[in-house]
Short mmCIF file of C-alpha atoms in Angstrom, two decimals:
data_model
loop_
_atom_site.label_atom_id
_atom_site.label_comp_id
_atom_site.label_asym_id
_atom_site.label_seq_id
_atom_site.Cartn_x
_atom_site.Cartn_y
_atom_site.Cartn_z
CA MET O 1 95.52 133.64 82.16
CA GLU O 2 95.71 135.78 79.04
CA MET O 3 98.83 137.59 77.85
CA SER O 4 97.20 140.92 78.77
CA GLU O 5 96.86 139.74 82.38
CA LEU O 6 100.51 138.71 82.43
CA VAL O 7 101.52 142.16 81.20
CA THR O 8 99.45 143.65 84.03
CA LEU O 9 101.08 141.33 86.59
CA LEU O 10 104.57 142.22 85.46
CA SER O 11 104.01 145.93 86.11
CA ARG O 12 105.78 147.46 89.09
CA GLU O 13 102.40 148.50 90.51
CA ALA O 14 101.03 144.93 90.46
CA LEU O 15 104.17 143.36 91.91
CA ASP O 16 104.23 145.89 94.74
CA LEU O 17 100.54 145.31 95.46
CA ILE O 18 101.00 141.53 95.63
CA ASP O 19 103.69 142.05 98.27
CA GLU O 20 101.48 144.53 100.10
CA VAL O 21 98.43 142.24 100.16
CA GLY O 22 100.45 139.41 101.69
CA PRO O 23 99.17 135.89 102.44
CA ILE O 24 95.60 134.99 101.50
CA VAL O 25 94.49 131.77 103.15
CA SER O 26 90.69 131.91 103.04
CA SER O 27 87.86 133.29 100.93
CA ASP O 28 87.28 135.83 103.69
CA ASP O 29 90.90 137.01 103.35
CA ALA O 30 90.41 137.33 99.58
CA LEU O 31 87.19 139.34 99.99
CA LYS O 32 88.87 141.74 102.42
CA ALA O 33 91.79 142.21 100.02
CA VAL O 34 89.47 142.90 97.07
CA THR O 35 87.46 145.41 99.11
CA ARG O 36 90.64 147.17 100.26
CA LEU O 37 92.16 147.40 96.77
CA ARG O 38 88.95 148.60 95.11
CA ALA O 39 88.47 151.23 97.84
CA ALA O 40 92.01 152.45 97.07
CA GLY O 41 90.93 153.04 93.46
CA HIS O 42 92.55 150.08 91.73
CA SER O 43 90.76 148.67 88.67
CA PRO O 44 88.78 145.41 88.80
CA ASP O 45 91.27 143.69 86.44
CA LEU O 46 94.31 144.72 88.46
CA THR O 47 92.59 143.81 91.73
CA SER O 48 91.60 140.38 90.44
CA ALA O 49 95.10 139.65 89.13
CA VAL O 50 96.78 140.76 92.35
CA VAL O 51 94.49 138.83 94.69
CA THR O 52 94.75 135.69 92.54
CA GLN O 53 98.55 135.83 92.66
CA ALA O 54 98.60 136.52 96.40
CA ARG O 55 96.46 133.45 96.94
CA LEU O 56 98.63 131.30 94.67
CA ARG O 57 101.78 132.50 96.46
CA THR O 58 100.27 131.44 99.77
CA ARG O 59 99.49 127.97 98.41
CA ALA O 60 102.94 127.75 96.83
CA GLN O 61 104.78 128.02 100.14
CA GLY O 62 104.34 124.29 100.70
CA LYS O 63 106.23 123.51 97.48
CA PHE O 64 108.62 126.43 97.19
CA GLY O 65 109.16 127.67 100.74
CA PRO O 66 110.70 131.17 100.81
CA PHE O 67 111.17 131.16 97.00
CA ALA O 68 107.39 131.60 96.63
CA ALA O 69 107.57 135.13 98.04
CA ARG O 70 108.74 136.66 94.75
CA MET O 71 107.39 134.18 92.20
CA LEU O 72 104.40 134.36 89.86
CA PHE O 73 102.15 131.38 89.11
CA THR O 74 99.29 129.95 87.14
CA GLN O 75 96.94 127.57 88.90
CA ALA O 76 97.86 124.67 86.60
CA GLY O 77 101.55 125.54 86.71
CA LEU O 78 101.61 125.46 90.51
CA GLU O 79 99.71 122.18 90.69
CA GLN O 80 102.09 120.49 88.24
CA ALA O 81 105.35 122.03 89.48
CA THR O 82 108.07 119.97 91.13
CA ARG O 83 108.48 120.52 94.86
CA MET O 84 111.64 122.51 95.52
CA PRO O 85 113.36 119.87 97.72
CA VAL O 86 112.84 117.33 94.93
CA ALA O 87 113.97 119.76 92.22
CA ALA O 88 117.14 120.37 94.24
CA ARG O 89 117.86 116.64 94.10
CA HIS O 90 117.37 116.70 90.32
CA ALA O 91 119.97 119.47 90.15
CA GLN O 92 122.40 117.47 92.28
CA ARG O 93 122.11 114.57 89.83
CA PHE O 94 123.30 116.81 86.98
CA LEU O 95 126.13 118.19 89.09
CA ALA O 96 127.24 114.70 90.11
CA ALA O 97 127.45 113.76 86.42
CA GLY O 98 129.76 116.72 85.76
CA VAL O 99 127.17 118.62 83.72
CA ALA O 100 127.53 122.42 83.50
CA SER O 101 124.61 123.32 81.20
CA VAL O 102 121.12 121.88 81.00
CA ALA O 103 118.06 122.49 78.84
CA ASP O 104 114.77 122.35 80.74
CA LEU O 105 112.41 121.39 77.92
CA GLY O 106 108.83 121.93 79.06
CA CYS O 107 109.89 124.07 82.00
CA GLY O 108 106.42 125.08 83.19
CA ILE O 109 106.67 127.90 85.73
CA GLY O 110 110.35 127.08 86.21
CA ALA O 111 110.57 124.99 89.39
CA ASP O 112 113.36 122.72 88.16
CA SER O 113 115.08 125.56 86.34
CA LEU O 114 115.19 127.50 89.62
CA ALA O 115 116.93 124.56 91.28
CA PHE O 116 119.33 124.12 88.36
CA ALA O 117 120.33 127.77 88.28
CA GLY O 118 120.53 127.90 92.06
CA ALA O 119 122.98 124.98 91.97
CA GLY O 120 125.23 126.88 89.56
CA LEU O 121 124.17 125.24 86.30
CA ARG O 122 123.67 127.27 83.13
CA VAL O 123 120.01 126.83 82.17
CA LEU O 124 118.03 127.10 78.95
CA ALA O 125 114.35 127.01 80.00
CA VAL O 126 111.85 126.33 77.22
CA ASP O 127 108.05 126.22 77.19
CA ALA O 128 105.57 126.04 74.33
CA ASP O 129 103.08 128.35 76.08
CA ALA O 130 103.83 132.06 75.79
CA VAL O 131 102.25 133.07 79.12
CA THR O 132 104.04 130.28 80.98
CA ALA O 133 107.35 131.24 79.39
CA GLY O 134 106.76 134.84 80.48
CA ILE O 135 106.11 133.77 84.07
CA THR O 136 109.24 131.62 84.03
CA ALA O 137 111.29 134.58 82.77
CA HIS O 138 110.12 136.55 85.81
CA ASN O 139 110.81 133.68 88.20
CA LEU O 140 114.34 133.16 86.83
CA ALA O 141 115.23 136.86 86.53
CA PRO O 142 117.39 136.90 89.70
CA PHE O 143 119.86 134.52 88.01
CA GLY O 144 120.64 136.95 85.19
CA ASP O 145 122.64 135.53 82.29
CA ARG O 146 122.86 132.10 83.93
CA ALA O 147 119.24 131.41 82.92
CA GLU O 148 117.76 131.98 79.46
CA VAL O 149 114.04 131.49 78.75
CA ARG O 150 112.57 130.76 75.32
CA HIS O 151 109.00 130.44 74.07
CA SER O 152 109.29 127.44 71.75
CA PHE O 153 108.33 123.83 71.19
CA ALA O 154 110.97 121.52 72.67
CA GLU O 155 111.45 119.81 69.32
CA ASP O 156 112.45 123.09 67.66
CA VAL O 157 115.18 124.12 70.10
CA ASP O 158 118.80 124.20 68.98
CA LEU O 159 120.69 122.33 71.70
CA THR O 160 124.16 123.19 70.46
CA GLY O 161 126.40 123.72 73.49
CA ILE O 162 123.95 122.06 75.88
CA GLU O 163 125.39 119.11 77.80
CA ALA O 164 122.20 117.45 79.13
CA ALA O 165 118.44 117.91 79.16
CA TRP O 166 115.60 117.71 81.63
CA LEU O 167 112.14 117.01 80.23
CA ASP O 168 108.72 117.15 81.84
CA PRO O 169 106.34 116.27 78.98
CA ALA O 170 102.91 117.89 79.24
CA ARG O 171 100.59 115.18 80.53
CA ARG O 172 97.46 117.32 80.68
CA THR O 173 95.39 119.40 78.27
CA LYS O 174 96.48 122.98 77.57
CA GLY O 175 95.36 125.70 79.94
CA HIS O 176 96.33 127.80 82.93
CA SER O 177 93.57 126.74 85.33
CA GLU O 178 91.46 123.58 85.00
CA THR O 179 93.14 120.86 82.90
CA LYS O 180 92.58 117.14 82.25
CA ARG O 181 94.96 114.21 82.00
CA VAL O 182 95.77 112.85 78.55
CA THR O 183 97.04 109.44 77.53
CA ALA O 184 100.75 108.82 76.96
CA ALA O 185 100.14 108.88 73.20
CA ASP O 186 99.18 112.57 73.53
CA TYR O 187 102.06 113.77 75.73
CA SER O 188 103.87 116.84 74.43
CA PRO O 189 106.58 116.39 73.36
CA HIS O 190 105.81 112.83 72.33
CA LEU O 191 107.72 110.17 74.26
CA ASP O 192 109.20 108.71 71.08
CA TRP O 193 110.93 112.05 70.50
CA VAL O 194 111.82 112.40 74.19
CA PHE O 195 113.60 109.07 74.44
CA GLY O 196 115.09 109.53 70.99
CA LEU O 197 116.84 112.59 72.40
CA ALA O 198 118.69 110.24 74.75
CA ASN O 199 120.72 109.12 71.71
CA GLN O 200 122.15 112.65 71.50
CA LEU O 201 122.78 113.63 75.13
CA PRO O 202 122.02 112.47 78.70
CA ILE O 203 118.47 113.21 79.80
CA GLY O 204 116.25 113.06 82.84
CA VAL O 205 112.53 112.62 82.19
CA LYS O 206 109.82 113.33 84.75
CA LEU O 207 106.71 111.17 84.38
CA GLY O 208 103.70 110.27 86.48
CA PRO O 209 104.44 107.54 89.04
CA ALA O 210 101.85 105.20 87.49
CA HIS O 211 103.41 105.36 84.01
CA ASP O 212 103.51 102.06 82.12
CA ARG O 213 106.80 100.43 83.10
CA ASP O 214 106.92 98.30 79.94
CA SER O 215 107.20 101.44 77.80
CA LEU O 216 110.37 102.66 79.52
CA PRO O 217 113.87 102.21 78.05
CA ALA O 218 115.38 98.96 79.33
CA ASP O 219 118.85 100.48 79.74
CA ALA O 220 117.73 103.50 81.80
CA GLU O 221 117.60 104.07 85.55
CA THR O 222 114.03 104.41 86.79
CA GLN O 223 113.58 106.25 90.08
CA TRP O 224 110.28 106.61 91.95
CA VAL O 225 110.13 109.50 94.43
CA SER O 226 107.80 109.93 97.39
CA VAL O 227 107.45 113.01 99.59
CA ASP O 228 105.90 112.69 103.04
CA GLY O 229 104.10 109.50 102.04
CA ASP O 230 102.86 110.56 98.58
CA VAL O 231 104.52 109.15 95.45
CA VAL O 232 104.99 112.30 93.37
CA GLU O 233 106.98 111.26 90.30
CA LEU O 234 108.88 108.72 88.27
CA VAL O 235 112.18 109.95 86.82
CA VAL O 236 113.93 108.15 83.98
CA TRP O 237 117.68 108.85 83.88
CA THR O 238 119.81 107.99 80.86
CA GLY O 239 123.46 108.18 79.80
CA THR O 240 125.86 109.60 82.37
CA LEU O 241 122.92 110.74 84.52
CA ALA O 242 122.09 107.08 85.23
CA ARG O 243 124.10 105.46 88.01
CA THR O 244 126.21 102.42 87.19
CA GLY O 245 124.45 99.18 88.07
CA VAL O 246 121.20 100.90 89.10
CA ARG O 247 118.00 100.24 87.18
CA ARG O 248 115.44 100.58 89.99
CA ALA O 249 115.43 103.17 92.76
CA ALA O 250 112.99 104.31 95.46
CA LEU O 251 113.71 107.72 96.98
CA VAL O 252 111.79 108.47 100.18
CA VAL O 253 111.77 112.11 101.31
CA ARG O 254 110.27 112.87 104.71
CA GLY O 255 110.69 116.41 105.95
CA GLU O 256 114.37 117.28 105.75
CA HIS O 257 115.51 113.66 105.57
CA ALA O 258 115.84 111.41 102.51
CA HIS O 259 116.60 107.72 102.12
CA GLU O 260 117.08 105.74 98.94
CA MET O 261 116.98 102.07 98.01
CA THR O 262 118.54 100.97 94.71
CA ALA O 263 118.82 97.71 92.81
CA PRO O 264 119.96 96.43 89.41
CA ALA O 265 116.45 95.05 88.68
CA ASP O 266 113.06 94.31 90.23
CA SER O 267 113.62 92.38 93.46
CA PRO O 268 112.04 88.91 93.89
CA ASP O 269 109.28 88.75 96.49
CA GLU O 270 109.47 86.71 99.67
CA GLU O 271 106.99 83.90 100.27
CA PRO O 272 103.83 84.78 102.22
CA ARG O 273 103.89 83.93 105.92
CA ALA O 274 101.56 83.78 108.90
CA LEU O 275 100.91 86.99 110.81
CA GLY O 276 103.61 87.76 113.35
CA SER O 277 103.97 90.45 115.98
CA PHE O 278 104.50 93.30 113.52
CA LEU O 279 102.99 94.54 110.26
CA HIS O 280 104.87 96.80 107.84
CA GLU O 281 103.42 98.96 105.06
CA PRO O 282 106.07 99.66 102.36
CA ASP O 283 106.32 103.21 101.06
CA GLY O 284 104.56 103.72 97.74
CA SER O 285 107.84 104.42 95.95
CA VAL O 286 109.17 101.03 97.06
CA ILE O 287 106.03 99.33 95.76
CA ARG O 288 106.22 101.18 92.42
CA ALA O 289 109.91 100.32 92.04
CA ARG O 290 109.12 96.67 92.85
CA LEU O 291 111.65 96.52 95.66
CA VAL O 292 109.27 95.16 98.31
CA GLY O 293 111.22 91.90 98.40
CA ASP O 294 114.43 93.68 99.37
CA VAL O 295 112.63 95.56 102.14
CA ALA O 296 111.07 92.32 103.36
CA ARG O 297 114.46 90.62 103.64
CA SER O 298 115.92 93.58 105.53
CA LEU O 299 113.09 93.27 108.10
CA GLU O 300 113.10 89.45 108.26
CA ALA O 301 109.53 89.71 107.01
CA GLY O 302 107.23 88.34 104.34
CA PRO O 303 103.91 89.32 102.73
CA VAL O 304 100.68 88.59 104.61
CA ALA O 305 99.23 87.07 101.43
CA GLU O 306 100.07 86.58 97.77
CA GLY O 307 99.89 89.91 95.92
CA ILE O 308 99.35 92.00 99.08
CA ALA O 309 101.99 94.66 99.83
CA TYR O 310 101.76 94.36 103.61
CA LEU O 311 104.68 92.59 105.29
CA THR O 312 104.66 90.78 108.62
CA SER O 313 107.42 89.69 110.98
CA ASP O 314 108.26 88.80 114.55
CA ALA O 315 111.50 90.80 114.50
CA ALA O 316 111.35 94.20 116.22
CA LEU O 317 112.78 95.95 113.16
CA THR O 318 111.71 98.89 111.04
CA SER O 319 113.20 101.08 108.31
CA PRO O 320 112.66 104.43 106.55
CA PHE O 321 111.04 102.51 103.68
CA VAL O 322 108.04 101.28 105.69
CA SER O 323 105.48 102.36 108.24
CA SER O 324 105.55 99.78 111.03
CA PHE O 325 102.78 98.66 113.38
CA ARG O 326 102.75 96.43 116.43
CA ILE O 327 99.80 94.04 116.15
CA ARG O 328 97.41 94.02 119.13
CA GLU O 329 94.72 91.63 118.01
CA VAL O 330 93.36 90.04 114.83
CA PHE O 331 89.62 89.83 114.18
CA PRO O 332 87.42 88.58 111.34
CA ALA O 333 86.56 91.49 109.03
CA ASP O 334 83.06 91.64 110.46
CA VAL O 335 81.52 94.96 111.47
CA LYS O 336 79.51 93.68 114.44
CA THR O 337 82.45 91.78 115.95
CA LEU O 338 84.76 94.76 115.49
CA ALA O 339 82.30 97.31 116.83
CA LYS O 340 81.88 95.31 120.03
CA ALA O 341 85.64 94.85 120.49
CA LEU O 342 86.40 98.53 119.88
CA ARG O 343 83.75 99.62 122.39
CA THR O 344 85.29 97.31 124.99
CA LEU O 345 88.72 98.83 124.29
CA GLU O 346 87.22 102.37 124.41
CA ILE O 347 88.70 103.25 121.00
CA GLY O 348 87.19 106.46 119.67
CA THR O 349 89.94 107.52 117.24
CA LEU O 350 90.70 104.97 114.54
CA GLU O 351 93.01 105.18 111.52
CA ILE O 352 91.70 102.76 108.90
CA LYS O 353 93.94 101.31 106.19
CA LYS O 354 93.17 98.62 103.63
CA ARG O 355 94.66 96.46 100.88
CA GLY O 356 93.07 93.64 98.92
CA MET O 357 89.55 94.28 100.22
CA ASP O 358 86.74 96.14 98.45
CA ILE O 359 85.69 98.28 101.41
CA ASP O 360 84.99 101.99 101.69
CA PRO O 361 86.84 103.02 104.88
CA ALA O 362 84.57 106.04 105.46
CA ALA O 363 81.39 103.93 105.27
CA PHE O 364 83.01 101.20 107.36
CA ARG O 365 83.94 103.73 110.05
CA LYS O 366 80.34 104.94 110.37
CA LYS O 367 79.13 101.39 111.00
CA LEU O 368 81.60 100.97 113.87
CA ASN O 369 79.98 103.81 115.89
CA LEU O 370 83.26 104.64 117.61
CA LYS O 371 83.28 106.00 121.17
CA GLY O 372 86.07 106.33 123.70
CA SER O 373 89.30 108.11 124.54
CA GLN O 374 91.77 105.58 123.10
CA SER O 375 93.25 105.43 119.58
CA ALA O 376 94.59 102.72 117.27
CA THR O 377 95.04 101.68 113.65
CA LEU O 378 92.78 99.16 111.93
CA ILE O 379 94.21 97.36 108.90
CA LEU O 380 91.72 95.57 106.66
CA THR O 381 93.39 93.02 104.41
CA ARG O 382 93.85 89.35 103.57
CA ALA O 383 96.06 87.08 105.65
CA GLY O 384 96.57 83.93 103.65
CA SER O 385 93.09 83.20 102.27
CA LYS O 386 91.15 84.95 105.07
CA ARG O 387 89.77 88.47 105.26
CA VAL O 388 90.96 89.95 108.53
CA ALA O 389 90.89 93.14 110.56
CA ILE O 390 94.17 93.79 112.32
CA LEU O 391 94.11 96.13 115.29
CA ALA O 392 97.55 97.69 115.69
CA ASP O 393 99.59 100.62 116.99
CA ARG O 394 102.13 102.62 115.03
CA VAL O 395 105.71 101.94 116.07
#
């Protein structure tokens, strides 16, 4: 998006037209909207800008809910934005620490700033991209003087009077549509500067969940967050934003419910054990936080094999930190044997999961030639030293 397009979008005419067009779900919806707007005499540039925003607003509802109805977006900004339920939890962390003002350095389209301002914090939102800063100013306008937006590099901002900072370093190339990931050495602002800021005031830093753990400050709290089964971020909390005695945390958000596991350090793993009556798949945030051992002990379980993050037990227990399955049968990981067994059981719908085996589930499924009215889950993994196929049902 160019600055001229942003100026067009911010006009009363464009904003009214976006509301008028309403949700655009499909290409057919978009074509109908374009035809309608052009027939009404609107210019190609205005029509394109309006339809693009209407489509982005529709996509944004999954992340922003009702907030999306008055927001503006870029494609890249929407893809990289924090989900609103997660941003609200970021805001609660600042409130719990007694913070009243926060600088959102690298604010993007303003997702976290919206949550901060909505929670009553005074917000200074900063972005190095002029168009993005302009979009954020629109998105934060309802909060009036409580939210200030600046177009600036994070490193150049005067933080006098600011009590804490939130940083989301740019981890992709510049642009408003298609972007590419960059290495940690090319994050903006650079992580050396980011973590150096922690010497001046408490900070929270949003990073990708696969970020190198060895590069993180040893005295910080590291929190991995998953939403509906997907690990979406790693947050590093420092100073008063870090909880006493907590260095590892796994936050699991499913729908309107959230559960968290915390520990002072990585938890030691349990010893592998023979397959029992149940198999448990730890949430990705638990695996990233290296708290699988704590989950295993809570379920009276152990790993199916060394280095495999599936747990097994005989105890009829489960928890919010795992997906649990009741084991029906265990087969060798052989296509012909499995295909015959699944036909006998009339299984036509099969969820396939795998760990520790170099198998393409889609190709494997085709070879099974599934037919029948029954359903089940097939887990391809190692049990001890053997490759096995575990037929199971979700608990």
